[in-house]
Structures are given as C-alpha cells and as structure tokens.
Coordinates of C-alpha atoms and ligand atoms in Angstrom, one line a residue:
Y253 CA 74.6 105.1 101.3
L254 CA 75.9 101.7 99.9
A255 CA 78.1 103.8 97.8
S256 CA 79.4 105.4 100.0
L257 CA 80.4 102.9 102.3
K258 CA 81.9 101.3 99.5
K259 CA 83.9 104.5 98.3
V260 CA 85.4 104.8 102.0
T261 CA 86.2 100.8 102.0
Q262 CA 87.7 101.3 98.1
Y263 CA 90.0 104.3 100.0
Y264 CA 91.1 102.6 103.1
V265 CA 92.0 99.0 100.6
V266 CA 93.8 101.4 97.6
T267 CA 95.6 103.2 100.5
A268 CA 97.1 100.0 101.8
F269 CA 98.0 98.7 98.4
I270 CA 99.6 101.8 97.1
A271 CA 101.6 101.7 100.8
L272 CA 102.6 97.7 99.6
F273 CA 103.9 99.0 96.3
I274 CA 106.2 100.8 97.1
G275 CA 107.0 98.2 100.1
V276 CA 107.3 95.4 97.9
L277 CA 109.7 97.3 95.3
L278 CA 112.1 98.2 98.3
G279 CA 111.9 94.3 98.9
P280 CA 114.2 92.8 96.4
L281 CA 116.8 95.2 97.9
Q282 CA 116.5 93.4 101.3
A283 CA 116.8 89.9 99.6
F284 CA 119.9 90.8 97.4
N285 CA 121.9 92.0 100.4
Y286 CA 121.1 88.4 102.3
A287 CA 122.6 87.2 98.8
G288 CA 125.4 89.0 99.5
I289 CA 125.2 91.6 96.8
N290 CA 125.0 95.2 98.1
V291 CA 122.7 97.1 95.8
Y292 CA 122.8 100.4 98.0
E293 CA 125.8 101.5 96.5
N294 CA 124.3 101.7 93.0
P295 CA 124.5 105.2 91.9
I296 CA 120.6 105.7 91.3
L297 CA 119.7 104.1 94.8
K298 CA 122.1 106.2 96.6
A299 CA 120.5 108.9 95.2
L300 CA 117.3 107.7 96.9
L301 CA 117.7 106.4 100.0
K302 CA 120.6 107.3 102.4
S303 CA 121.2 103.7 103.7
Y304 CA 120.4 100.2 104.3
Y305 CA 118.5 100.8 107.0
Q306 CA 116.6 103.7 105.7
G307 CA 115.6 101.0 102.8
L308 CA 114.9 98.9 105.4
S309 CA 112.8 100.5 107.8
L310 CA 110.4 102.0 104.8
H311 CA 110.1 98.6 103.6
G312 CA 109.1 97.2 106.9
V313 CA 106.9 100.0 108.1
L314 CA 105.1 100.1 104.6
N315 CA 104.3 96.6 104.3
A316 CA 104.0 95.3 107.7
L317 CA 102.3 98.3 109.6
V318 CA 101.0 100.5 107.1
F319 CA 99.5 98.2 104.1
T320 CA 97.7 96.1 107.0
Q321 CA 96.1 98.5 109.3
F322 CA 94.5 100.5 106.1
F323 CA 93.5 97.3 104.6
I324 CA 92.4 95.8 107.7
S325 CA 90.7 98.9 108.9
G326 CA 88.7 98.9 105.7
W327 CA 87.8 95.3 105.5
L328 CA 86.6 94.9 108.7
L329 CA 84.7 98.3 108.3
Y330 CA 82.8 97.2 105.8
L331 CA 82.1 93.3 106.3
P332 CA 80.1 93.4 109.9
T333 CA 78.4 96.6 108.5
R334 CA 76.6 94.8 105.8
D335 CA 76.7 91.4 107.5
M336 CA 74.6 93.2 110.5
G337 CA 72.5 95.2 107.6
A338 CA 73.6 98.4 109.6
R339 CA 73.5 101.8 108.9
I340 CA 76.9 103.3 110.0
N341 CA 77.7 107.5 110.2
M342 CA 79.8 107.5 107.4
K343 CA 80.6 111.1 108.2
F344 CA 82.5 109.3 111.0
A345 CA 83.8 106.6 108.6
W346 CA 85.3 109.1 106.4
G347 CA 86.4 111.6 109.4
T348 CA 88.7 108.0 110.8
Y349 CA 90.0 107.6 107.0
I350 CA 91.3 111.0 106.9
M351 CA 92.4 110.9 110.6
M352 CA 94.5 107.3 109.7
T353 CA 96.0 109.3 106.4
A354 CA 96.9 112.4 107.8
G355 CA 99.1 110.4 110.6
L356 CA 100.7 108.6 107.7
L357 CA 101.6 111.8 105.8
I358 CA 103.3 113.2 109.2
A359 CA 104.7 109.6 109.8
A360 CA 106.1 109.4 106.1
V361 CA 107.9 112.8 105.9
P362 CA 110.7 112.0 108.4
L363 CA 111.1 108.3 107.4
L364 CA 111.5 109.6 103.7
L365 CA 114.0 112.1 104.8
N366 CA 115.9 109.8 106.8
K367 CA 115.0 111.4 110.0
A368 CA 113.3 108.2 111.6
T369 CA 115.0 105.4 110.1
L370 CA 114.2 103.4 113.2
L371 CA 113.4 100.4 111.7
Y372 CA 109.6 98.7 112.4
T373 CA 110.5 98.5 115.8
F374 CA 111.7 101.7 116.7
Y375 CA 113.7 100.3 119.7
P376 CA 114.6 103.6 121.9
P377 CA 117.4 104.5 123.0
M378 CA 117.6 105.0 119.1
E379 CA 115.6 108.3 118.4
G380 CA 113.7 109.7 115.4
H381 CA 112.1 112.9 114.7
W382 CA 109.0 113.7 116.8
A383 CA 106.9 113.8 113.9
F384 CA 107.3 110.0 112.8
Y385 CA 106.0 109.2 116.6
V386 CA 103.2 111.9 116.3
G387 CA 102.2 110.4 112.7
A388 CA 102.2 106.9 114.4
T389 CA 100.3 107.5 117.0
I390 CA 97.4 109.2 115.1
M391 CA 97.4 106.2 113.0
V392 CA 96.9 104.1 115.8
A393 CA 94.1 106.5 117.3
A394 CA 92.6 106.6 114.0
S395 CA 92.2 102.4 114.2
L396 CA 90.9 102.4 117.3
L397 CA 88.2 104.6 116.2
V398 CA 87.3 102.1 113.7
A399 CA 86.9 99.3 116.0
G400 CA 85.2 101.6 118.3
Q401 CA 82.4 102.5 115.6
V402 CA 81.8 98.6 114.6
V403 CA 82.2 97.2 118.4
L404 CA 79.3 100.2 119.2
T405 CA 77.4 99.4 115.9
W406 CA 77.3 95.6 117.2
V407 CA 76.4 96.6 120.7
G408 CA 73.3 98.4 119.1
W409 CA 72.5 95.4 116.8
K410 CA 72.5 93.4 119.9
K411 CA 69.9 95.8 121.7
Q412 CA 67.8 95.4 118.5
N413 CA 67.7 91.5 118.0
P414 CA 67.8 90.2 121.7
G415 CA 68.1 86.6 121.7
Q416 CA 69.8 86.4 118.5
V417 CA 72.8 85.0 117.8
T418 CA 75.3 87.1 116.3
P419 CA 76.0 86.7 112.3
L420 CA 79.5 84.9 111.9
V421 CA 81.1 87.7 110.1
T422 CA 80.2 90.1 112.8
F423 CA 81.2 88.0 115.4
M424 CA 84.6 87.1 114.0
S425 CA 85.1 91.1 113.1
V426 CA 83.9 92.4 116.8
S427 CA 86.2 90.0 118.7
L428 CA 89.3 90.8 116.6
W429 CA 88.6 94.5 117.0
M430 CA 88.1 93.9 120.6
M431 CA 91.5 92.0 120.6
W432 CA 92.8 94.8 118.9
L433 CA 91.3 97.5 121.7
V434 CA 93.2 95.2 124.5
C435 CA 96.5 94.7 122.8
S436 CA 97.1 97.9 121.1
L437 CA 97.1 99.3 124.8
G438 CA 100.8 98.5 124.8
L439 CA 101.8 100.6 121.7
V440 CA 99.5 103.3 123.4
A441 CA 101.5 103.6 126.8
E442 CA 104.3 103.2 125.0
A443 CA 104.0 106.3 122.7
L444 CA 101.9 108.3 125.4
L445 CA 104.1 107.5 128.6
V446 CA 107.5 107.0 127.1
L447 CA 108.3 107.8 123.1
L448 CA 106.4 111.6 122.9
P449 CA 107.3 112.6 126.5
W450 CA 110.8 111.7 125.7
V451 CA 110.9 113.2 122.2
F452 CA 109.5 116.2 123.2
G453 CA 112.2 116.4 125.8
L454 CA 109.8 116.6 129.0
R455 CA 112.1 113.3 130.0
P456 CA 115.3 113.4 130.1
G457 CA 115.9 109.8 128.5
V458 CA 114.2 107.0 128.3
D459 CA 114.4 102.9 129.8
P460 CA 114.9 100.8 126.7
L461 CA 113.4 97.7 128.2
I462 CA 110.2 99.4 129.4
A463 CA 109.7 100.8 126.2
K464 CA 110.7 96.9 124.7
T465 CA 108.0 95.5 126.9
L466 CA 105.5 98.0 126.0
F467 CA 106.0 97.3 122.3
W468 CA 105.7 93.2 122.5
W469 CA 102.6 93.4 124.4
T470 CA 101.2 94.9 121.3
G471 CA 103.6 93.3 118.8
H472 CA 102.9 90.2 119.1
A473 CA 99.1 90.1 119.4
I474 CA 99.1 92.5 116.3
V475 CA 100.6 89.7 114.2
Y476 CA 96.9 88.0 115.1
F477 CA 95.2 91.6 113.7
W478 CA 96.9 91.0 110.7
L479 CA 96.4 87.5 110.4
L480 CA 92.4 86.8 111.3
P481 CA 91.2 89.3 108.7
A482 CA 92.5 86.4 106.8
Y483 CA 91.0 83.9 108.6
I484 CA 87.8 85.5 108.2
S485 CA 87.8 85.2 104.5
W486 CA 89.3 81.3 105.0
Y487 CA 86.3 80.8 107.1
A488 CA 83.4 82.4 105.8
F489 CA 84.2 82.9 101.9
L490 CA 86.7 80.4 100.9
P491 CA 84.4 77.4 101.1
K492 CA 81.5 79.4 99.0
Q493 CA 84.4 80.4 97.0
A494 CA 85.5 76.9 96.2
G495 CA 82.1 75.6 96.2
G496 CA 82.1 74.1 99.5
R497 CA 80.8 74.8 102.6
I498 CA 82.2 75.7 106.2
V499 CA 82.9 72.2 108.8
S500 CA 81.9 73.7 111.8
E501 CA 80.4 77.6 112.2
P502 CA 80.7 76.7 116.2
L503 CA 84.6 76.0 115.7
A504 CA 85.5 79.1 114.0
R505 CA 83.7 81.2 116.6
L506 CA 85.7 79.1 119.4
T507 CA 88.9 79.6 117.3
F508 CA 88.1 83.8 117.5
V509 CA 87.4 84.0 121.5
M510 CA 90.3 81.9 122.0
F511 CA 92.4 84.3 120.2
L512 CA 90.7 87.3 122.1
L513 CA 92.0 85.5 125.3
N514 CA 95.2 84.6 124.2
S515 CA 96.8 86.2 121.8
T516 CA 98.2 89.3 124.2
P517 CA 99.8 87.8 127.0
V518 CA 102.4 86.1 125.0
G519 CA 105.0 89.0 124.0
I520 CA 107.5 88.1 126.3
H521 CA 108.6 85.3 123.9
H522 CA 110.2 87.9 122.0
Q523 CA 112.5 89.1 125.1
Y524 CA 113.8 86.0 126.2
A525 CA 117.4 87.5 125.9
D526 CA 116.7 90.6 127.7
P527 CA 117.6 91.4 131.5
N528 CA 115.6 92.3 134.1
I529 CA 112.7 89.8 133.0
S530 CA 112.6 86.5 135.5
N531 CA 112.9 83.3 133.8
T532 CA 109.3 82.4 135.5
W533 CA 107.5 85.0 133.4
K534 CA 109.3 83.9 130.3
M535 CA 108.7 80.6 130.8
I536 CA 104.9 81.4 131.5
H537 CA 104.9 83.5 128.4
M538 CA 106.0 80.4 126.5
F539 CA 103.3 78.1 127.6
L540 CA 101.0 80.7 126.6
T541 CA 102.4 81.1 123.0
F542 CA 102.3 77.0 122.3
L543 CA 98.4 77.6 123.7
V544 CA 97.8 80.5 121.2
A545 CA 98.9 77.7 118.2
I546 CA 95.9 76.1 119.1
P547 CA 93.6 78.3 117.2
S548 CA 95.4 78.3 114.5
L549 CA 95.9 74.1 114.3
L550 CA 91.6 74.3 114.9
T551 CA 91.6 76.3 112.0
A552 CA 94.2 74.1 109.7
F553 CA 92.3 71.0 110.1
S554 CA 88.8 73.0 109.8
I555 CA 89.5 74.5 106.6
A556 CA 91.5 71.3 105.1
G557 CA 88.0 69.6 105.9
S558 CA 86.0 72.3 104.1
L559 CA 88.6 72.1 101.3
E560 CA 88.0 68.8 100.9
D561 CA 84.0 69.0 101.1
A562 CA 84.5 71.4 97.9
A563 CA 86.8 69.3 96.2
R564 CA 83.8 66.5 96.9
A565 CA 81.4 68.8 96.1
R566 CA 83.2 69.3 92.6
G567 CA 83.4 65.7 91.9
G568 CA 86.7 64.8 93.6
R569 CA 87.0 61.1 94.7
G570 CA 89.8 58.8 95.6
L571 CA 92.5 59.9 97.8
F572 CA 93.7 62.9 95.8
G573 CA 90.7 63.8 94.5
M574 CA 90.5 66.5 97.3
L575 CA 93.4 68.1 95.6
T576 CA 92.9 67.9 92.0
H577 CA 89.4 68.9 91.9
L578 CA 89.8 72.4 93.3
P579 CA 89.3 75.2 91.5
W580 CA 92.6 75.9 90.4
K581 CA 92.0 78.5 87.4
D582 CA 90.5 80.9 90.1
P583 CA 93.2 83.1 91.4
V584 CA 91.1 84.2 94.1
V585 CA 90.4 80.2 95.7
V586 CA 94.5 79.9 94.4
G587 CA 95.9 82.7 95.9
Q588 CA 94.3 81.5 99.3
I589 CA 95.1 78.1 99.0
L590 CA 98.7 78.6 98.6
A591 CA 98.9 81.6 101.6
M592 CA 97.6 78.7 103.5
V593 CA 100.2 75.7 102.8
S594 CA 102.9 78.4 103.2
F595 CA 101.3 79.3 106.3
I596 CA 101.7 75.4 107.5
G597 CA 105.9 75.7 107.3
G598 CA 105.4 79.6 109.0
G599 CA 103.5 78.2 111.7
A600 CA 105.7 75.2 112.7
G601 CA 108.7 77.4 112.4
G602 CA 106.5 80.0 115.0
I603 CA 106.2 77.1 117.6
I604 CA 110.0 76.0 117.1
T605 CA 110.9 79.8 117.5
A606 CA 108.7 80.2 120.6
S607 CA 110.7 77.4 122.6
F608 CA 113.0 78.7 125.3
A609 CA 115.7 76.5 124.5
F610 CA 115.6 76.7 120.6
S611 CA 115.5 80.4 120.7
P612 CA 118.6 81.4 121.7
V613 CA 119.9 79.3 117.9
I614 CA 118.1 82.0 116.0
H615 CA 116.8 84.7 117.9
N616 CA 118.2 88.2 115.9
T617 CA 119.7 86.0 112.9
A618 CA 118.3 85.7 109.5
W619 CA 115.3 82.8 110.6
I620 CA 113.3 85.4 111.7
P621 CA 112.8 87.2 108.6
G622 CA 112.7 83.4 107.1
H623 CA 109.5 83.0 109.8
F624 CA 107.5 86.3 109.1
H625 CA 107.6 86.2 105.4
I626 CA 105.8 83.0 105.1
T627 CA 103.4 84.0 108.3
V628 CA 102.5 88.0 107.2
G629 CA 104.0 87.8 104.1
T630 CA 102.1 84.6 102.7
A631 CA 99.4 83.6 105.1
V632 CA 98.0 87.2 105.6
T633 CA 99.4 89.7 102.4
Q634 CA 99.0 86.7 100.1
T635 CA 95.4 86.2 101.3
F636 CA 94.8 90.4 100.9
M637 CA 96.1 89.8 97.6
A638 CA 93.7 87.0 97.1
I639 CA 90.5 88.8 98.1
A640 CA 91.5 92.3 96.1
F641 CA 91.0 90.0 92.9
W642 CA 86.8 90.2 93.9
L643 CA 86.4 92.6 96.5
V644 CA 87.8 95.5 94.2
P645 CA 85.2 94.4 91.5
H646 CA 82.4 94.2 93.9
L647 CA 83.2 97.5 95.4
T648 CA 83.7 99.3 91.9
G649 CA 81.5 97.4 89.4
K650 CA 84.5 96.7 87.1
R651 CA 85.8 93.6 85.9
L652 CA 89.2 91.7 86.8
V653 CA 91.7 92.8 84.0
A654 CA 93.8 89.9 83.2
P655 CA 92.9 87.1 85.7
K656 CA 95.5 84.8 83.9
V657 CA 98.2 87.1 84.8
A658 CA 96.6 87.4 88.2
L659 CA 96.6 83.6 88.6
A660 CA 100.4 83.4 87.4
S661 CA 101.0 86.1 90.2
M662 CA 99.9 83.9 93.0
W663 CA 101.8 81.7 91.9
L664 CA 104.9 83.6 91.8
W665 CA 104.3 85.3 95.2
F666 CA 103.9 81.6 96.7
T667 CA 107.1 80.6 95.1
G668 CA 109.4 83.5 95.6
M669 CA 108.3 83.3 99.4
M670 CA 109.3 79.6 99.6
F671 CA 112.2 80.6 98.1
F672 CA 113.1 83.2 100.6
A673 CA 111.8 81.2 103.5
V674 CA 114.2 78.3 103.0
G675 CA 117.1 80.5 101.9
M676 CA 116.5 82.8 105.1
H677 CA 115.8 79.6 107.9
W678 CA 118.9 78.2 106.5
E679 CA 121.3 81.0 106.5
G680 CA 119.8 81.7 110.1
L681 CA 120.6 78.0 111.6
L682 CA 123.9 79.2 110.0
G683 CA 124.4 82.3 112.3
V684 CA 124.3 84.8 109.5
P685 CA 122.6 87.8 111.1
R686 CA 119.0 89.5 110.7
R687 CA 119.3 93.8 109.9
A688 CA 123.3 93.6 109.1
L689 CA 124.1 95.3 105.9
I690 CA 126.3 92.4 104.0
S691 CA 129.8 94.9 103.9
A692 CA 133.3 95.2 105.2
V693 CA 132.5 95.8 108.3
A694 CA 129.9 92.8 108.9
L695 CA 131.8 90.0 106.7
P696 CA 134.6 89.6 109.4
I697 CA 132.5 89.9 112.3
Y698 CA 129.6 86.8 111.2
K699 CA 132.4 85.2 109.0
E700 CA 131.4 81.7 110.4
G701 CA 127.7 82.0 109.1
Y702 CA 128.4 83.7 105.8
M703 CA 131.0 81.1 104.9
H704 CA 129.1 78.6 105.2
S705 CA 125.9 80.2 103.3
Q706 CA 126.5 80.0 99.6
I707 CA 123.5 77.9 98.8
P708 CA 120.7 79.7 100.6
M709 CA 122.3 83.1 99.8
A710 CA 121.9 82.0 96.3
L711 CA 118.4 81.0 97.1
T712 CA 117.5 84.0 98.6
G713 CA 119.0 86.3 96.2
I714 CA 116.6 84.2 93.4
S715 CA 113.5 84.7 95.7
G716 CA 114.2 89.0 94.9
V717 CA 113.9 88.5 91.7
I718 CA 110.7 86.2 91.4
L719 CA 109.0 88.3 94.4
L720 CA 109.6 91.1 91.7
L721 CA 108.4 89.5 89.1
A722 CA 105.4 88.4 91.1
G723 CA 104.6 92.0 92.3
L724 CA 104.8 93.9 89.0
S725 CA 102.3 91.3 87.6
F726 CA 99.9 91.3 90.9
F727 CA 100.2 95.2 90.6
Y728 CA 99.4 95.5 86.9
V729 CA 96.1 93.5 87.2
L730 CA 95.1 95.2 90.3
F731 CA 96.0 99.0 89.0
A732 CA 94.5 98.2 85.6
T733 CA 91.4 96.6 87.1
L734 CA 91.2 100.4 89.1
L735 CA 91.6 102.1 86.3
S736 CA 89.4 100.3 83.8
P737 CA 85.7 101.5 83.3
R738 CA 83.0 100.4 85.0
V739 CA 80.7 97.8 83.1
D740 CA 78.6 96.1 86.0
D741 CA 75.9 96.5 88.3
A742 CA 78.6 95.6 91.1
E743 CA 76.2 94.0 93.7
A744 CA 74.5 91.6 90.9
A745 CA 78.2 90.8 89.2
T746 CA 80.6 90.5 92.2
P747 CA 78.3 89.7 95.1
L748 CA 79.7 89.4 98.9
P749 CA 80.6 85.4 98.5
Y750 CA 78.8 84.7 101.5
S751 CA 77.1 81.9 102.4
E752 CA 73.6 82.3 103.8
T753 CA 73.9 79.3 106.1
I754 CA 76.8 80.3 108.0
S755 CA 75.2 83.3 109.2
P756 CA 71.0 83.1 109.1
A757 CA 69.5 86.1 109.6
G758 CA 67.1 85.9 113.1
R759 CA 68.7 83.0 114.8
S760 CA 67.8 82.3 118.1
L761 CA 70.1 81.8 120.5
R762 CA 68.2 79.4 122.8
G763 CA 68.3 76.9 120.0
A764 CA 71.4 77.2 119.0
S765 CA 74.7 74.8 120.0
P766 CA 76.3 74.9 123.7
L767 CA 79.6 76.4 121.8
V768 CA 77.8 78.9 120.0
R769 CA 76.0 80.0 123.3
A770 CA 78.9 79.8 125.2
T771 CA 81.2 82.4 122.8
E772 CA 78.2 84.8 122.5
P773 CA 78.5 86.9 125.4
L774 CA 81.8 89.1 123.9
L775 CA 81.7 91.8 126.2
A776 CA 82.1 89.3 129.2
L777 CA 85.0 87.7 127.4
W778 CA 86.4 90.8 126.5
V779 CA 86.7 91.8 130.3
V780 CA 88.4 88.6 130.9
A781 CA 90.9 89.1 128.6
F782 CA 91.8 92.7 129.7
A783 CA 92.4 90.5 133.4
L784 CA 94.6 88.3 131.8
V785 CA 96.8 90.9 130.6
A786 CA 96.8 92.8 133.7
L787 CA 97.6 89.3 135.3
M788 CA 100.5 88.5 132.9
Y789 CA 102.3 91.8 132.1
G790 CA 101.4 93.7 135.6
P791 CA 104.2 91.9 137.4
V792 CA 106.6 92.5 134.9
L793 CA 106.0 95.8 134.3
M794 CA 105.8 96.2 137.8
R795 CA 109.6 95.2 138.4
L796 CA 110.7 97.1 135.5
T797 CA 109.7 100.5 136.5
Q798 CA 111.1 99.6 139.9
N799 CA 114.4 99.3 138.5
A800 CA 113.8 102.1 135.5
S801 CA 117.0 103.9 134.5
L802 CA 117.2 106.4 131.6
V803 CA 119.5 106.9 129.0
P804 CA 119.7 109.5 126.5
G805 CA 118.7 109.2 123.0
C806 CA 121.4 108.1 120.2
N807 CA 121.2 108.8 116.7
Y808 CA 119.6 106.4 114.6
Y809 CA 120.9 104.3 111.7
T810 CA 122.6 107.0 109.4
T811 CA 125.0 106.0 107.0
V812 CA 125.7 102.8 105.0
Q813 CA 128.8 101.2 106.7
S814 CA 126.8 101.4 110.2
E815 CA 126.1 98.3 111.5
V816 CA 125.2 99.3 115.2
G817 CA 122.1 101.7 115.4
C818 CA 123.5 103.4 118.5
N819 CA 126.8 104.7 117.1
E820 CA 126.6 108.1 118.3
Q821 CA 125.4 109.4 121.3
R822 CA 123.2 112.8 121.5
Ligands
HAS41 FE1 105.8 84.6 114.9 C1 108.8 86.5 115.6 C2 106.5 82.4 117.4 C3 102.7 83.1 114.1 C4 104.8 87.3 112.3 N1 106.7 86.4 113.8 C5 108.0 87.0 114.5 C6 108.5 88.3 113.9 C7 107.0 88.3 113.2 C8 106.0 87.3 113.4 C9 106.8 89.8 112.2 O1 107.8 83.0 120.2 C10 109.4 88.9 114.0 C11 109.3 90.3 115.1 C12 110.8 90.9 114.7 O2 110.8 91.9 114.1 O3 111.6 91.1 116.0 N2 105.0 83.3 115.3 C13 105.0 82.1 117.2 C14 104.2 81.2 116.9 C15 103.2 81.7 116.3 C16 103.3 82.8 115.5 C17 104.1 80.1 118.0 N3 104.2 85.1 113.8 C18 103.2 84.2 113.1 C19 102.3 85.0 112.3 C20 102.7 86.0 112.0 C21 103.7 86.5 113.1 C22 100.9 84.3 112.0 C23 102.3 87.4 110.9 C24 100.8 86.9 110.7 N4 107.1 84.6 116.3 C25 107.3 83.8 117.1 C26 108.6 83.9 118.1 C27 109.0 84.8 117.7 C28 108.4 85.2 116.2 C29 108.5 83.1 119.2 C30 110.1 86.2 117.9 C31 111.3 85.2 117.6 C32 112.8 85.9 118.0 O4 113.4 85.6 118.8 O5 112.8 87.2 117.9 C33 102.0 80.7 116.0 O6 100.5 81.2 115.9 C34 102.0 80.2 114.4 C35 100.7 78.8 114.7 C36 100.3 78.7 113.5 C37 99.9 77.1 112.8 C38 100.1 76.9 111.4 C39 98.5 76.3 110.9 C40 98.2 76.7 109.7 C41 97.1 76.6 109.0 C42 97.3 77.1 107.5 C43 96.9 75.5 107.2 C44 97.0 74.9 105.9 C45 95.6 74.2 105.1 C46 95.7 74.0 103.2 C47 94.2 74.0 105.5 C48 100.1 75.6 114.0 C49 95.9 77.5 109.5 C50 95.6 72.8 102.9 C51 95.4 73.0 101.6 C52 95.7 72.1 100.6 C53 95.5 71.6 99.3 C54 95.4 70.6 100.9

C-alpha cells in the first residue's frame, strides 16, 4: 500500500516537474523580450513557436497552472494520508491522476498547435479551440476529486478519533483543500456556464466582464492555493530541517483558517479598471485584500522565530548568530530560506499593488510579472524545488545526485529572480506594458516607457541568462537523481521530516489551547467561508448579469506582430 501511495505521489511530482522544465526553458525568451531583444524572429524558434504569444501562453500555463496543480495534488494527497496513518482508496487516487493527465493532454494539443494562444488568463472574447477549455475543465475537476478524497478521509479520521485534535499537517492540508473547493467555484462556473456553452455554439456570444469576474473569483485565491503548500513546508518541516522547532503551533492553525475564510472574496482587486463594478465593491475588496496579507505577516514573524531558534540551537549567538549558524550548505534549507527572503519583496509589492490609488500606475505594466515572479516564481516554485531535493529520495530510495550543484541552482534561481524582479518592477513604473512583444508596433506606442528603461531592461535580460543556468542545473540534479539506481530504504534514509512535537498522536481537544479548540471545527468554518464569498460576490455578479451583453468571439493571438488579442472578429 505505501509503495503504491508513494508511486502515485511520484507520478504527480514528476509530471509537475516535466511541465516546469518546458515552461522554464521558455522563460528566458520572455526576459529577453523585456530587454528589448526579440528572439522570436530566430529561424529555429520560428519553426517551433508561431508567435511571442504562443510562447508566453505555454510559459504561463505550464508553470503557473500545470506545474502547481500536479505538484500540489501529489504533495497534499501524500502528506495528510501519512499524517493520519489512513488507508485511502488507491484505485481512486490513480484514477484522479490519470484523469488530470488526460485533461492536460487534451488541453496541450491546441496549445501546441497555436489554437489556444490565449495567455494563462484565457479572457474571452478571445476564443480558442474547444479542446483547450475541455482539457482545462477536466484538470480542475480532477483536482476537486483529490480535494474530496482528502477531506472525506479526514472526516473518517474524525469519526474514528472523537475529541482529538487533528494533527497539524492534516489540519493545514484539509483547510487548504476546503479553500480550493470554495475558490474554484468561480472557475467551475466560468467553464460550465460561460465558456463551454459558448465555444460549443450553444450561446451566440459571451459577456467578457462576467467571465473575467468569475475568473478572478478563483484567480486571486488560487495564489494561496499555490502558496499554502509551501507554508506547510515552512511551518511543519523547515524548523526541523534547520535544527529548530515550530514557534507556535496554534498560530499556524490560525493562519490557515484565516486563509480559508479570507482568500477568495478579494478578486476584484484585479478589476479596479473594469466598468460596471461599483467603487464601493472595489474598495471593500481592497480592504479584504489588506486583511489577507495578515496571515502572511504572522507567518513571516513565526518562521523567522523558528529559524532564529534553529540557529541558536546550533550555537549561534549575538546579533548575526541567527544568520551565520543556519545550515547554509543544505540545498533543502537554503532553497526555502531564499524563497522566503524574496517573498518579503513579493508580499510588500502585492500590498502596494492592492491599493486602489496606486493600482492605475502599474496595472497591465511590467510591474505585474515582476510581482508574480517573486511570489509564485520563488516563494512557491523555489520552495517546491527545494522540497524535491528530499521528497524524491524519500519517495524513491535514491540519493540526491550532486548536492553542490543543487545548492548552486538555488542561489542562481534566487539571484536570477531578484534581477528579474528589480528590472520588471522598474520597467513597470516607467510605463512599459506587460504582454507586449517588443517590436516595430509596440515601440512607438510605448516610446516614453521604453526610452528611459535601458538599465532595468538590461537587468531583465541578464536575469534570463541566470535563470536559464539555474533551471539547467536544477533539472540536471532532479533528472539525474530520478534516473539513478535505488540504493536506500527510503523510509529509513530519508524519513518524513516531521518533528513529532507538532503532531503528537492522541491529543485530546479538551486539554488543547483555546486557539486550537476554536480552529478545530473546520466544517463549520468552511460553511462561513462559503457564506462570505456569496456575500462579497453575489451582489456584484447579480448586477453584471442584469447588464449582460453578449459579444461574438474573436481571433486569438496568432501572428508575431499582433499586439492586440482580438484583432479579427470571427
Ligand atoms: Fe499578487 C497580481 C496583490 C500575494 C501572484 N499576484 C498577481 C498576479 C499573480 C500574483 C500571478 O491587489 C498576476 C495576475 C495577472 O496575470 O494579472 N498579491 C497581492 C497581495 C498579496 C499577494 C496583497 N500574489 C501573491 C502571491 C502570489 C501572487 C502569494 C503567488 C503565489 N497581486 C496583488 C494584486 C494584483 C496581483 C492587487 C493585481 C495587480 C493588477 O493590477 O493586475 C499578499 O498576499 C502578500 C502578503 C505577503 C506578505 C509577505 C510575508 C513574507 C514572508 C516571508 C518571511 C521571510 C522570512 C525569512 C521568515 C506580507 C512570509 C527570514 C530569513 C532570514 C534568513 C532572516
């Protein structure tokens, strides 16, 4: 049974990293574009990719949507199952993996054929091939089945262990899957009620604003669906890996409950510039966005405390002892610390971006990709990469190949992302647009921005080279490890890095702290989360529906020169 559980997890994780590998190889092309170098004119690339937009669509979909979903599905199926000591239905687990992969393959065909060059936000009325929407819907449905399996396994555990505290890793995983079940409703509604009826010709057109609003219902919360699996590692595993302990277990539970309640009703901060949504709702979502930063701030101080504790336990003294005595040669620890350091900038940038007054300055500029590369590109992706350095040996019984290269890859990734982030935020402030091919068409239109951007453009170009090196060294280590022979008893050589103190078995709720008792009724809190979303999105969607107007679909980004998505009405 354990071997099969590990195998299915390994399939999820390896599929995720194959997607990331292709996505990462396409990354430097984007960085060079923001440095003013149009590599898409290169004859070899021209044979592979029809346009800048096809490259960007593949990069965004593979990295942000496919990599994250596969990794998280494997990671958050495996951890709580082990944590609860549960026996799950393995046929069902394999079935969801196969379903998710089938969805991916169906969506991949039109993407690769340039028939779904819609960028990772696939805003209508840009219209792609129906297979893209069908494949994406199947993928999301599969993730919901993983969510259901974990939540139901936990419900079963609660029945068998009445009056006991849910172990921490299970608590975090279950609350996260519950959050996904709330926040994915927007995307599910967009797919089933808007996109699929439209692409199959059952509706004459589409209301772009309704689709966009449903998209961002899921679209902001999805960033926490990506982030929180990294938080699980930071809270539950990193303290032990660094040699310390978790500062406060109840605080970790509070953090996850705050995300369960508050992640979703914030999406309108992506739509400050959109008509037909009142300023009142925009302001409410802005304040709720500031509120959702609080659990991350709690995490920052809590994890910094754990790291300080680790360094002191390792003999660190004085002001800087906390830094110097951390295990700086361990790629697992270093990768995660660097991911966190970059997230300080990513988080601060996000809070600034959320401000109603500042948003118009940077909305749709290069600032935005700058922001999300030091959130999802580092806090999340780099943490998952660092996790792979122990998870792959743990699942396979193989030893990490070339740990020094692994360590170097973490520093390179961090450095590359820092260059990219500084360059892109700076370009954005100067008015360089996002998602625009640097070309004879864009340059005169955005002349003012590009004219003053030589230094940030150079930084962005350099970042592309560093990140390519980082990616190549990381994937060398990962694939060489996967292809090496099995040498260890995985459970003994690389056990789960649990500290027993965070999840002692058989802990009674009665003796637990008030915070643990208050956060334990996850099912009731889940109902509150649904109610909050209904309250915060219901009136907005009702008004949009009353004012709906359908427009026909239009052509997707097809040519190298097209700066505008819908340049041809169907
Ligand atoms: Fe964001 C746009 C606001 C977090 C991802 N965001 C995006 C987009 C993506 C994205 C992909 O309000 C682009 C979407 C598109 O294509 O249009 N974001 C925020 C806010 C937060 C935030 C307020 N974003 C994230 C995370 C992401 C992510 C996380 C991915 C995982 N974002 C926005 C807004 C927009 C936006 C606007 C729309 C802009 C527009 O106009 O289009 C907050 O949740 C951030 C809170 C975070 C913190 C940081 C805590 C720091 C920690 C590390 C501590 C370090 C330690 C290390 C302990 C407060 C936890 C110590 C170590 C030692 C060695 C000492």
